[in-house]
PDB file of C-alpha atoms in Angstrom:
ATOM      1  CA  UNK A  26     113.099 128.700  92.313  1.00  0.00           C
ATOM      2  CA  UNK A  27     111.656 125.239  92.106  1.00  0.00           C
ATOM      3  CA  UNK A  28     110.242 123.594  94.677  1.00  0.00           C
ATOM      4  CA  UNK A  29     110.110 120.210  94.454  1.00  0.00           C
ATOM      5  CA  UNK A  30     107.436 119.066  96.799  1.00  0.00           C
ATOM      6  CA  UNK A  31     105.205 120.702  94.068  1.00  0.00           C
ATOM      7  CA  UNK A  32     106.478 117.810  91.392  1.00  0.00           C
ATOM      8  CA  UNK A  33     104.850 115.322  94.033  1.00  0.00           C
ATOM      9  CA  UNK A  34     101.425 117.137  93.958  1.00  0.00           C
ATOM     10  CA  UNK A  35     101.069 115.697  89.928  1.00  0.00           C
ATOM     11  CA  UNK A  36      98.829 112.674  89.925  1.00  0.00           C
ATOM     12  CA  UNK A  37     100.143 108.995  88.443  1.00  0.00           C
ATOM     13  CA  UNK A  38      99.477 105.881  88.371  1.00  0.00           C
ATOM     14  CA  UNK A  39     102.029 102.861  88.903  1.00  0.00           C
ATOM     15  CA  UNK A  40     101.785 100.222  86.051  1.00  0.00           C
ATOM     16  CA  UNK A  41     104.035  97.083  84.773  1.00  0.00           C
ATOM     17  CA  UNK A  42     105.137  98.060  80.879  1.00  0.00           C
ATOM     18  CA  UNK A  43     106.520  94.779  79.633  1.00  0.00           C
ATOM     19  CA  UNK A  44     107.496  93.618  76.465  1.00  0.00           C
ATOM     20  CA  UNK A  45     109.815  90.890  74.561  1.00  0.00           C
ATOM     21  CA  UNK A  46     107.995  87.260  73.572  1.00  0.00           C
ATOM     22  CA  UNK A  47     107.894  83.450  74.668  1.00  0.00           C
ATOM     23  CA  UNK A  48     111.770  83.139  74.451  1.00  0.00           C
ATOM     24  CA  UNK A  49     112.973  86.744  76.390  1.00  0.00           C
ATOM     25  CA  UNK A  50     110.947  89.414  78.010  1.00  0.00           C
ATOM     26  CA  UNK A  51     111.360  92.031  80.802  1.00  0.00           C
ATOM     27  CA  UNK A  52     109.364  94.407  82.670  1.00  0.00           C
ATOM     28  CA  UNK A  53     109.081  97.645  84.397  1.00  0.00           C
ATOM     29  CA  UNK A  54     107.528  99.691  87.134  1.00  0.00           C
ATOM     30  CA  UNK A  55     106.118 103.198  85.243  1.00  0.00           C
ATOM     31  CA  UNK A  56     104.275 105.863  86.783  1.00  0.00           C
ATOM     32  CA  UNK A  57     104.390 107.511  83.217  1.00  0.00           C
ATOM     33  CA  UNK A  58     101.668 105.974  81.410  1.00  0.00           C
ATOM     34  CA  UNK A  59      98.764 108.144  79.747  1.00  0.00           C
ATOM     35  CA  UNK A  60      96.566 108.126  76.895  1.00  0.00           C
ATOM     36  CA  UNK A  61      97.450 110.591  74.380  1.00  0.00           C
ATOM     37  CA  UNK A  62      94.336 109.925  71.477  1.00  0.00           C
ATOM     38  CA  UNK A  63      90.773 108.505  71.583  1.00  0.00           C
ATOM     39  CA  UNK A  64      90.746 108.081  67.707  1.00  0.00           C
ATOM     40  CA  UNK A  65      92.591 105.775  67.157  1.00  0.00           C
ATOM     41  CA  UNK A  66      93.137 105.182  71.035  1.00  0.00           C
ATOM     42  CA  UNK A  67      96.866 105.237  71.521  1.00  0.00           C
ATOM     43  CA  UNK A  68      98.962 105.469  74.829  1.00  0.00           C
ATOM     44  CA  UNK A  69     102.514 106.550  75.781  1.00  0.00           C
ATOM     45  CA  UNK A  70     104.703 105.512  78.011  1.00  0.00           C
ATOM     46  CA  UNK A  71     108.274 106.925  79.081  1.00  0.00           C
ATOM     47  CA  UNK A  72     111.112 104.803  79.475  1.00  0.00           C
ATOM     48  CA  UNK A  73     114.554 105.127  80.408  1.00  0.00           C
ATOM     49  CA  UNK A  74     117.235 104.961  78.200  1.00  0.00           C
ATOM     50  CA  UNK A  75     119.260 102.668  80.650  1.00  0.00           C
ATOM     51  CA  UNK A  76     116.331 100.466  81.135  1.00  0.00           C
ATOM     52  CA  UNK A  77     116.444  96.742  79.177  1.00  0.00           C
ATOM     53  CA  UNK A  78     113.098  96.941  78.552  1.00  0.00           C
ATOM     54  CA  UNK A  79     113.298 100.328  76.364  1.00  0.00           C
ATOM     55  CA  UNK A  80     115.633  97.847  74.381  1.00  0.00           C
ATOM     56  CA  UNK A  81     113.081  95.089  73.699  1.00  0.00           C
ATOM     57  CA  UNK A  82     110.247  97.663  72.942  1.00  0.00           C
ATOM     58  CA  UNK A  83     112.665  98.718  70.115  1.00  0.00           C
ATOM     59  CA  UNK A  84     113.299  95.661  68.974  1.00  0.00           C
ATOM     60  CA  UNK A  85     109.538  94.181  69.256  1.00  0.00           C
ATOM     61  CA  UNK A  86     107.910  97.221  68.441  1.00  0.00           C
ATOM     62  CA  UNK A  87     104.774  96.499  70.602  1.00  0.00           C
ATOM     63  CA  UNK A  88     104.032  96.598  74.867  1.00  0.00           C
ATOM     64  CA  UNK A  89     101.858  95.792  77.060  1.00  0.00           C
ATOM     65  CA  UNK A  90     101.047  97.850  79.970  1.00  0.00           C
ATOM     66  CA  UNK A  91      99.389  96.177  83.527  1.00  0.00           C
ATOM     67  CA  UNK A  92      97.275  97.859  85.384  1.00  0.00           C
ATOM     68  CA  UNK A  93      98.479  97.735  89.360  1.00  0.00           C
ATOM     69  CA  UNK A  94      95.645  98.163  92.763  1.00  0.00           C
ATOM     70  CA  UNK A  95      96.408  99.140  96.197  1.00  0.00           C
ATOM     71  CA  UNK A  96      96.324  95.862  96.907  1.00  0.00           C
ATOM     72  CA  UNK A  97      99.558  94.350  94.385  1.00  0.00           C
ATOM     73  CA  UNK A  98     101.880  92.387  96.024  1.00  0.00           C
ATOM     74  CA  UNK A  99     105.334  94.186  97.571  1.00  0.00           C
ATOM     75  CA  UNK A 100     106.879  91.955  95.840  1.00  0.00           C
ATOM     76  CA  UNK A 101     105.701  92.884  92.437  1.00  0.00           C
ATOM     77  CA  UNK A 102     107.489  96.077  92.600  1.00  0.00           C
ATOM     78  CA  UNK A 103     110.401  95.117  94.673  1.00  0.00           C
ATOM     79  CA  UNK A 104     110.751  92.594  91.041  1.00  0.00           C
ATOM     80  CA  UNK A 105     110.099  95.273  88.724  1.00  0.00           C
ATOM     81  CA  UNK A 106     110.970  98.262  90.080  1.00  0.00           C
ATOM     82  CA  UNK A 107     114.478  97.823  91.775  1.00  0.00           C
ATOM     83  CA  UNK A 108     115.919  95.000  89.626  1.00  0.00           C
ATOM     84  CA  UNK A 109     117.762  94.319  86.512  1.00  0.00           C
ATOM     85  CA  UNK A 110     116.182  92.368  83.920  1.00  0.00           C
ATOM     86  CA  UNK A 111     119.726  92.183  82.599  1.00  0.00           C
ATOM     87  CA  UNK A 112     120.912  90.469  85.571  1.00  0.00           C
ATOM     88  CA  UNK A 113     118.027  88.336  86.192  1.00  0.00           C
ATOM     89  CA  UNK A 114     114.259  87.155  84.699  1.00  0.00           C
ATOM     90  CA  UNK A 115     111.722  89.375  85.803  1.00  0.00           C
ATOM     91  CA  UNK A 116     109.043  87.102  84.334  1.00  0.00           C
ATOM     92  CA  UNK A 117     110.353  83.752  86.234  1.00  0.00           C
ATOM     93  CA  UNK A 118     107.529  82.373  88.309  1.00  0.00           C
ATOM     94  CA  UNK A 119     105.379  85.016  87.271  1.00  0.00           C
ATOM     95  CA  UNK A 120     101.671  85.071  86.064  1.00  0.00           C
ATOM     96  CA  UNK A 121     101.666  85.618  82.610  1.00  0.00           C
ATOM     97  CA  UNK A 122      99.894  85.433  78.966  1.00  0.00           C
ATOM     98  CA  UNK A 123     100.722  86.657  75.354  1.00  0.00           C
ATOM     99  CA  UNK A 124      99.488  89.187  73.366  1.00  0.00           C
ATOM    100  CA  UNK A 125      98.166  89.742  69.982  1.00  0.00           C
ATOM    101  CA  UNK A 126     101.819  91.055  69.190  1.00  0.00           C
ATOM    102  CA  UNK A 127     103.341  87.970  71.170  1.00  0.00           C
ATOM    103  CA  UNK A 128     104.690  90.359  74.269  1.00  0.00           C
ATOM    104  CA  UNK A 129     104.326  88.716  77.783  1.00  0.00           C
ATOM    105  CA  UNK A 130     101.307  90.259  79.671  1.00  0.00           C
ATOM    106  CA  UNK A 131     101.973  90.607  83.149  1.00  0.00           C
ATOM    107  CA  UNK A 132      98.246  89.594  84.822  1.00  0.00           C
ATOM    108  CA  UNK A 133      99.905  89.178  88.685  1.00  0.00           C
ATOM    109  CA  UNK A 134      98.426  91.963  90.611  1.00  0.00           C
ATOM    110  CA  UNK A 135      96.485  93.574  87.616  1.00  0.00           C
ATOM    111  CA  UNK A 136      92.951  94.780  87.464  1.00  0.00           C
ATOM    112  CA  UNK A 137      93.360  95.661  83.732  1.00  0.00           C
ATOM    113  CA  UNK A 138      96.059  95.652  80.846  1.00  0.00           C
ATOM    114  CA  UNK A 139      96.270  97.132  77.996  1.00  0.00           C
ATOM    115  CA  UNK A 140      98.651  96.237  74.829  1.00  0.00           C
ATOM    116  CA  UNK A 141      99.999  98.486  71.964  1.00  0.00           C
ATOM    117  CA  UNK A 142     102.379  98.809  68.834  1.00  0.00           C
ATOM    118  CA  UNK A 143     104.373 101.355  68.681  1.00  0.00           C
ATOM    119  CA  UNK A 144     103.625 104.256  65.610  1.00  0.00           C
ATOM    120  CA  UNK A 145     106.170 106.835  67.201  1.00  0.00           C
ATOM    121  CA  UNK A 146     109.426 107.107  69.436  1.00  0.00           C
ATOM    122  CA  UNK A 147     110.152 110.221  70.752  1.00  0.00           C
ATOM    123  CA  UNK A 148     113.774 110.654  72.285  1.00  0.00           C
ATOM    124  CA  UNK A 149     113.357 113.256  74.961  1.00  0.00           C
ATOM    125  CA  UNK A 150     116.739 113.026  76.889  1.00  0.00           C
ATOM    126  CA  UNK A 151     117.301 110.587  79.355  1.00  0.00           C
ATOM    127  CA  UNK A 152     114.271 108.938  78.235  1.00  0.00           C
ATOM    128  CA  UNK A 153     112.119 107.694  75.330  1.00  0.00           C
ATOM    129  CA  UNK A 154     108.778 108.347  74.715  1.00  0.00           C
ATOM    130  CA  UNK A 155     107.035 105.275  73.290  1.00  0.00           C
ATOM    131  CA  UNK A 156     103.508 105.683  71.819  1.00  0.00           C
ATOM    132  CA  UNK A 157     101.327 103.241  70.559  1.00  0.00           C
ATOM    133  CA  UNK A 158      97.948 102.867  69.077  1.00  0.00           C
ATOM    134  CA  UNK A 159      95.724  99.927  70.975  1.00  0.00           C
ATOM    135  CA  UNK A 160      95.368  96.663  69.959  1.00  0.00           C
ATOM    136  CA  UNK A 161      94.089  95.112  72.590  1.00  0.00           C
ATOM    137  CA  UNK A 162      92.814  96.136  76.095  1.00  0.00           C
ATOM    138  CA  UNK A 163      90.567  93.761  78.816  1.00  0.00           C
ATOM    139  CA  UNK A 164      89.726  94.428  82.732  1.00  0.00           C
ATOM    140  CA  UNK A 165      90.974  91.872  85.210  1.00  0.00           C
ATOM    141  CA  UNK A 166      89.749  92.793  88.070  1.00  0.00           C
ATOM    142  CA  UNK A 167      86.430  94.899  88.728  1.00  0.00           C
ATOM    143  CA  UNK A 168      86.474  95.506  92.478  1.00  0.00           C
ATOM    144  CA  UNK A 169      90.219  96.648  93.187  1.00  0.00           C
ATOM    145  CA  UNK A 170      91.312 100.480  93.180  1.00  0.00           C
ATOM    146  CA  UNK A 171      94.146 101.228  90.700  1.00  0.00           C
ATOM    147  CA  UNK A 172      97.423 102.442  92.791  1.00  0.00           C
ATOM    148  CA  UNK A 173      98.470 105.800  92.145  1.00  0.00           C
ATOM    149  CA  UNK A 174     102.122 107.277  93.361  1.00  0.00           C
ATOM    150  CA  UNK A 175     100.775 109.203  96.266  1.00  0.00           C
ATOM    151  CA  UNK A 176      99.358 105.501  97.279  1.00  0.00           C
ATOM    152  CA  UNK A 177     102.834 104.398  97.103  1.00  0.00           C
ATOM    153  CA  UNK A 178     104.720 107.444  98.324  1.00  0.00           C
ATOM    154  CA  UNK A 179     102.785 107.273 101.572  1.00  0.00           C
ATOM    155  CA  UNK A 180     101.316 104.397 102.636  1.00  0.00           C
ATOM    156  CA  UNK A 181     103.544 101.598 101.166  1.00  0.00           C
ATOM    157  CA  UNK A 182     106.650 104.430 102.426  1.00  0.00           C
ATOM    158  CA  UNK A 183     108.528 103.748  99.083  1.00  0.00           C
ATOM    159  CA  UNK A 184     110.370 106.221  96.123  1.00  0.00           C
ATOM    160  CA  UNK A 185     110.499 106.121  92.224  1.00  0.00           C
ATOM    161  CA  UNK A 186     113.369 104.060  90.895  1.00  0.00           C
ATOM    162  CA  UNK A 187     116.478 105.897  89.889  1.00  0.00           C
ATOM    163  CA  UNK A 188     115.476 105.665  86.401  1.00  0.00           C
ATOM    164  CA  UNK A 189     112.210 106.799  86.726  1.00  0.00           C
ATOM    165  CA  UNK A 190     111.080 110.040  84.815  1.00  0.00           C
ATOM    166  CA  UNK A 191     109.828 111.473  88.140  1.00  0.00           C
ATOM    167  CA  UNK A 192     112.718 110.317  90.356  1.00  0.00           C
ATOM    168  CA  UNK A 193     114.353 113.188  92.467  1.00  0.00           C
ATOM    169  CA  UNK A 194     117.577 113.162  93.843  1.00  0.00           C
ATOM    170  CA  UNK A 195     117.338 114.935  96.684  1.00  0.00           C
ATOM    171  CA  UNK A 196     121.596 115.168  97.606  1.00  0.00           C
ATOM    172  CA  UNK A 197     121.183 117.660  94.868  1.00  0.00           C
ATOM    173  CA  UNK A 198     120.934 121.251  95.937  1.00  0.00           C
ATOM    174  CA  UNK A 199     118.058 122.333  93.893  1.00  0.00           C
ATOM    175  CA  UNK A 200     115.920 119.336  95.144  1.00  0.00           C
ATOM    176  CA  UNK A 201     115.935 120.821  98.630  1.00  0.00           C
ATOM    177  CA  UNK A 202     113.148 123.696  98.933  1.00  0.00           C
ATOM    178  CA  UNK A 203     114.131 127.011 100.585  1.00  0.00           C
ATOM    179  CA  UNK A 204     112.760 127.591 103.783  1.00  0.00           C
ATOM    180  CA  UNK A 205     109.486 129.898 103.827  1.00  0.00           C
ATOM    181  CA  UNK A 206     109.783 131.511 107.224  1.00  0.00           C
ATOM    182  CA  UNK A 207     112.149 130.910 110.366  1.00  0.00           C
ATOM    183  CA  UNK A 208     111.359 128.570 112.725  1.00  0.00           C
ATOM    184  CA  UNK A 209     110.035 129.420 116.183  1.00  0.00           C
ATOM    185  CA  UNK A 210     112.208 128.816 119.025  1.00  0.00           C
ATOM    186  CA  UNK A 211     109.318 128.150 121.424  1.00  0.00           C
ATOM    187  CA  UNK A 212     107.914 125.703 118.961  1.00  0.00           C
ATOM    188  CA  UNK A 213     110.688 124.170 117.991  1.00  0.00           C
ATOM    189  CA  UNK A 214     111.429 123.853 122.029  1.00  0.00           C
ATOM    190  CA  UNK A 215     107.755 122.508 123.054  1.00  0.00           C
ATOM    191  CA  UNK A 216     107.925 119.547 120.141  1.00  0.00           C
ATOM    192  CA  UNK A 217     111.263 118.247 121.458  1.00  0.00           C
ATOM    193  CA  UNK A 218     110.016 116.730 124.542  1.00  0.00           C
ATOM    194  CA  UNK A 219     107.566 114.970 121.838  1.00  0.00           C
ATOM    195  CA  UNK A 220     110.026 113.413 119.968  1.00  0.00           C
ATOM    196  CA  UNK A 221     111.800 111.574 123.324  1.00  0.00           C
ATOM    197  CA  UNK A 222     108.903 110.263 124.395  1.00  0.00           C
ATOM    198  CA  UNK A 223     107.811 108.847 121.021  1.00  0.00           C
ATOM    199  CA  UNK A 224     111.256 106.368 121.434  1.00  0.00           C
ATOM    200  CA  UNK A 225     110.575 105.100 117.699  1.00  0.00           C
ATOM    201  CA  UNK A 226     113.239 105.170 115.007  1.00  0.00           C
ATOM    202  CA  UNK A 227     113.124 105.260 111.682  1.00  0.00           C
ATOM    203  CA  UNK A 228     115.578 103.908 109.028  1.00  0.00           C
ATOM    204  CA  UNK A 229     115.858 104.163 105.489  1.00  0.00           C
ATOM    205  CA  UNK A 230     116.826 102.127 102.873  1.00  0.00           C
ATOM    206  CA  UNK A 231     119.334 103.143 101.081  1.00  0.00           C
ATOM    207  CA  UNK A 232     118.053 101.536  97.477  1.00  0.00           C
ATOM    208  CA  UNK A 233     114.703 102.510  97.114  1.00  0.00           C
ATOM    209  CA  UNK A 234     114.462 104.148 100.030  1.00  0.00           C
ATOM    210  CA  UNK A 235     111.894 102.155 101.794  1.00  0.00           C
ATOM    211  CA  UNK A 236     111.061 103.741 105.282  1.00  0.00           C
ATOM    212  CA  UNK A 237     110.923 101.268 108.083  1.00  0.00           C
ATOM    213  CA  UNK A 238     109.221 102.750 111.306  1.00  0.00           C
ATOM    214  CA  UNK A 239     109.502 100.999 114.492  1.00  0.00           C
ATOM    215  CA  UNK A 240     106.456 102.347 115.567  1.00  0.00           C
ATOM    216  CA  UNK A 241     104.247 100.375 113.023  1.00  0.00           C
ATOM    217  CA  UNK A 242     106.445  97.468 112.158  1.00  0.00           C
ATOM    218  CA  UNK A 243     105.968  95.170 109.285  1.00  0.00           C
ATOM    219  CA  UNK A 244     102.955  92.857 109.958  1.00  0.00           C
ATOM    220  CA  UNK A 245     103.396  91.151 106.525  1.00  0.00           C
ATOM    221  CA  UNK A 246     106.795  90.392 107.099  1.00  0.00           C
ATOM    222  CA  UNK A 247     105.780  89.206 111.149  1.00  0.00           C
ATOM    223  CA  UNK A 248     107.096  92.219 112.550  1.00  0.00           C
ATOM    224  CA  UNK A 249     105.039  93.718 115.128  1.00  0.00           C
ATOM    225  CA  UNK A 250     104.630  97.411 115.616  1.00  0.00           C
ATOM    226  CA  UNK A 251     107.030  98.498 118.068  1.00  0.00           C
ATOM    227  CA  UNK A 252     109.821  96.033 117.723  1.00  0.00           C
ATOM    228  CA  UNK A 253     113.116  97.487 117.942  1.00  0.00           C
ATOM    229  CA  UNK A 254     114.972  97.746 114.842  1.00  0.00           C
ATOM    230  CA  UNK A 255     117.744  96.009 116.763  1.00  0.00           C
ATOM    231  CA  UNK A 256     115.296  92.911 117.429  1.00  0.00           C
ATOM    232  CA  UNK A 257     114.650  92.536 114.238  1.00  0.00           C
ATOM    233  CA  UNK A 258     116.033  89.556 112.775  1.00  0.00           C
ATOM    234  CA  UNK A 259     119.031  89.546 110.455  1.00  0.00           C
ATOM    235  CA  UNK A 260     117.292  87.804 107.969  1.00  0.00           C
ATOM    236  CA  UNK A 261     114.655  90.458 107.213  1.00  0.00           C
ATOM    237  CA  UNK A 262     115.161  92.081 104.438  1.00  0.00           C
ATOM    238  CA  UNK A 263     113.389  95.413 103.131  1.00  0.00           C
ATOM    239  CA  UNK A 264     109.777  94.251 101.950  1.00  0.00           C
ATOM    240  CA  UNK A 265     109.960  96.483  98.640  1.00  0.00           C
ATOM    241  CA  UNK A 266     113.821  96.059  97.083  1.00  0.00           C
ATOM    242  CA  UNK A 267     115.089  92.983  98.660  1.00  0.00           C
ATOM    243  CA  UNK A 268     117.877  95.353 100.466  1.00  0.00           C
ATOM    244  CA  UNK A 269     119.694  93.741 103.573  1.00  0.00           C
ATOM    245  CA  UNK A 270     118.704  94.728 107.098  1.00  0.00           C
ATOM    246  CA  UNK A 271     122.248  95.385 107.639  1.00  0.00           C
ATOM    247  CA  UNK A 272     122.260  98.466 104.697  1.00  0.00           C
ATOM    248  CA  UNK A 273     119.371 100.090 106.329  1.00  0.00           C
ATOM    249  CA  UNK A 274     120.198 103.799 107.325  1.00  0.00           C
ATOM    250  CA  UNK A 275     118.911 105.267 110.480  1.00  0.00           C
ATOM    251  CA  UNK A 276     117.391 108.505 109.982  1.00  0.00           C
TER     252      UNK A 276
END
């Protein structure tokens, strides 16, 4: 049996992995990025197969990799982790500078970046596994705390892309965990008069499945805590994807 909540107990960090030059780049969120060597230093990253940007690093044969903080704009990763660089520029309007290798270095919401050329691709599946020795490495930031995934998961209320390594889909019966023991009736009878007094509601979004919770709100978007999902004006969108207010899911 596999329980999935244990797959959220491994430690990541989130990073931008961009690559391309002055003409065409693109960019992704990766919680997959790790140093493999120390001599030489080299560092891998895992990319989807589906992903544009696994196309350019191909093509290039070098990346960069930005280091993200606690603090990174929600926009940053609504860009880079829910989008299409096919569709769109990911690098429009963004803070940028070159590399050594001529990739696009994504400094907006960075503490530290690092950039590599590939020596080895390593087709594991879905994905490929791109490592490459350092060229050139620099800290941006010395005060802010890099993000990790348990950062995101819980306080920013957010979910790996669908083409991230560690995305789960959890419609699928072996992402649901068995249950350990039955429930107790008495318990289960005592929370319930919790729950109605609470009044919140929660709804999902159905992209990159964003909780909203009407109990906290979304100061940064002007949205108090305790307004009423139904109060909220049509024009919000969700704060990490972009996704209409209208999609939203209530869960």
């Amino acid at each position: 049996m596999i329980d999935i909540e244990a797959l959220f107990k491994v430690s990541y960090g989130l990073y931008i992995v961009s690559s391309g030059d002055n003409s065409r780049g693109n960019g992704y969120i990766s919680n997959t990025v790790f140093q493999v060597t120390a001599a030489p230093p080299q560092f891998a990253t895992c990319c989807s197969k589906d992903n544009y940007t696994a196309e350019i690093i191909i093509k290039t044969g070098a990346f960069a990799v930005s280091v993200l903080h606690t603090e990174t704009p929600t926009e940053v990763f609504g860009r880079f982790g829910y989008k299409s660089g096919r569709d769109s520029d990911k690098l429009d309007g963004v803070e940028l500078m070159y590399g050594e290798s001529g990739v696009p270095i994504v400094t907006s919401g960075a503490i530290a970046f690092l950039e590599c050329k590939v020596v080895e691709t390593i087709d594991v599946g879905t994905h490929l596994l791109f490592i490459g020795e350092l060229i050139q490495s620099k800290v941006l930031d010395e005060q802010a705390e890099p993000i990790t995934y348990l950062h995101y998961r819980n306080v920013r209320k957010a979910v790996a892309p669908k083409n991230a390594p560690t995305y789960v889909d959890k419609s699928r019966p072996e992402s649901k965990p068995e249950s350990k023991s039955e429930p107790d009736p008495k318990s289960e009878t005592q929370s319930k008069p919790e729950e109605k007094t609470s009044g919140s509601k929660k709804y999902k979004c159905p992209a990159c499945g964003y909780i909203h919770d009407e109990s906290e709100g979304d100061p940064d978007s002007g949205l108090e805590p305790g307004t009423r999902f139904e109060d909220v004006p049509d024009s919000w969108v969700c704060p990490i994807c972009g996704t209409e207010k209208e999609d939203f899911i209530e869960i």
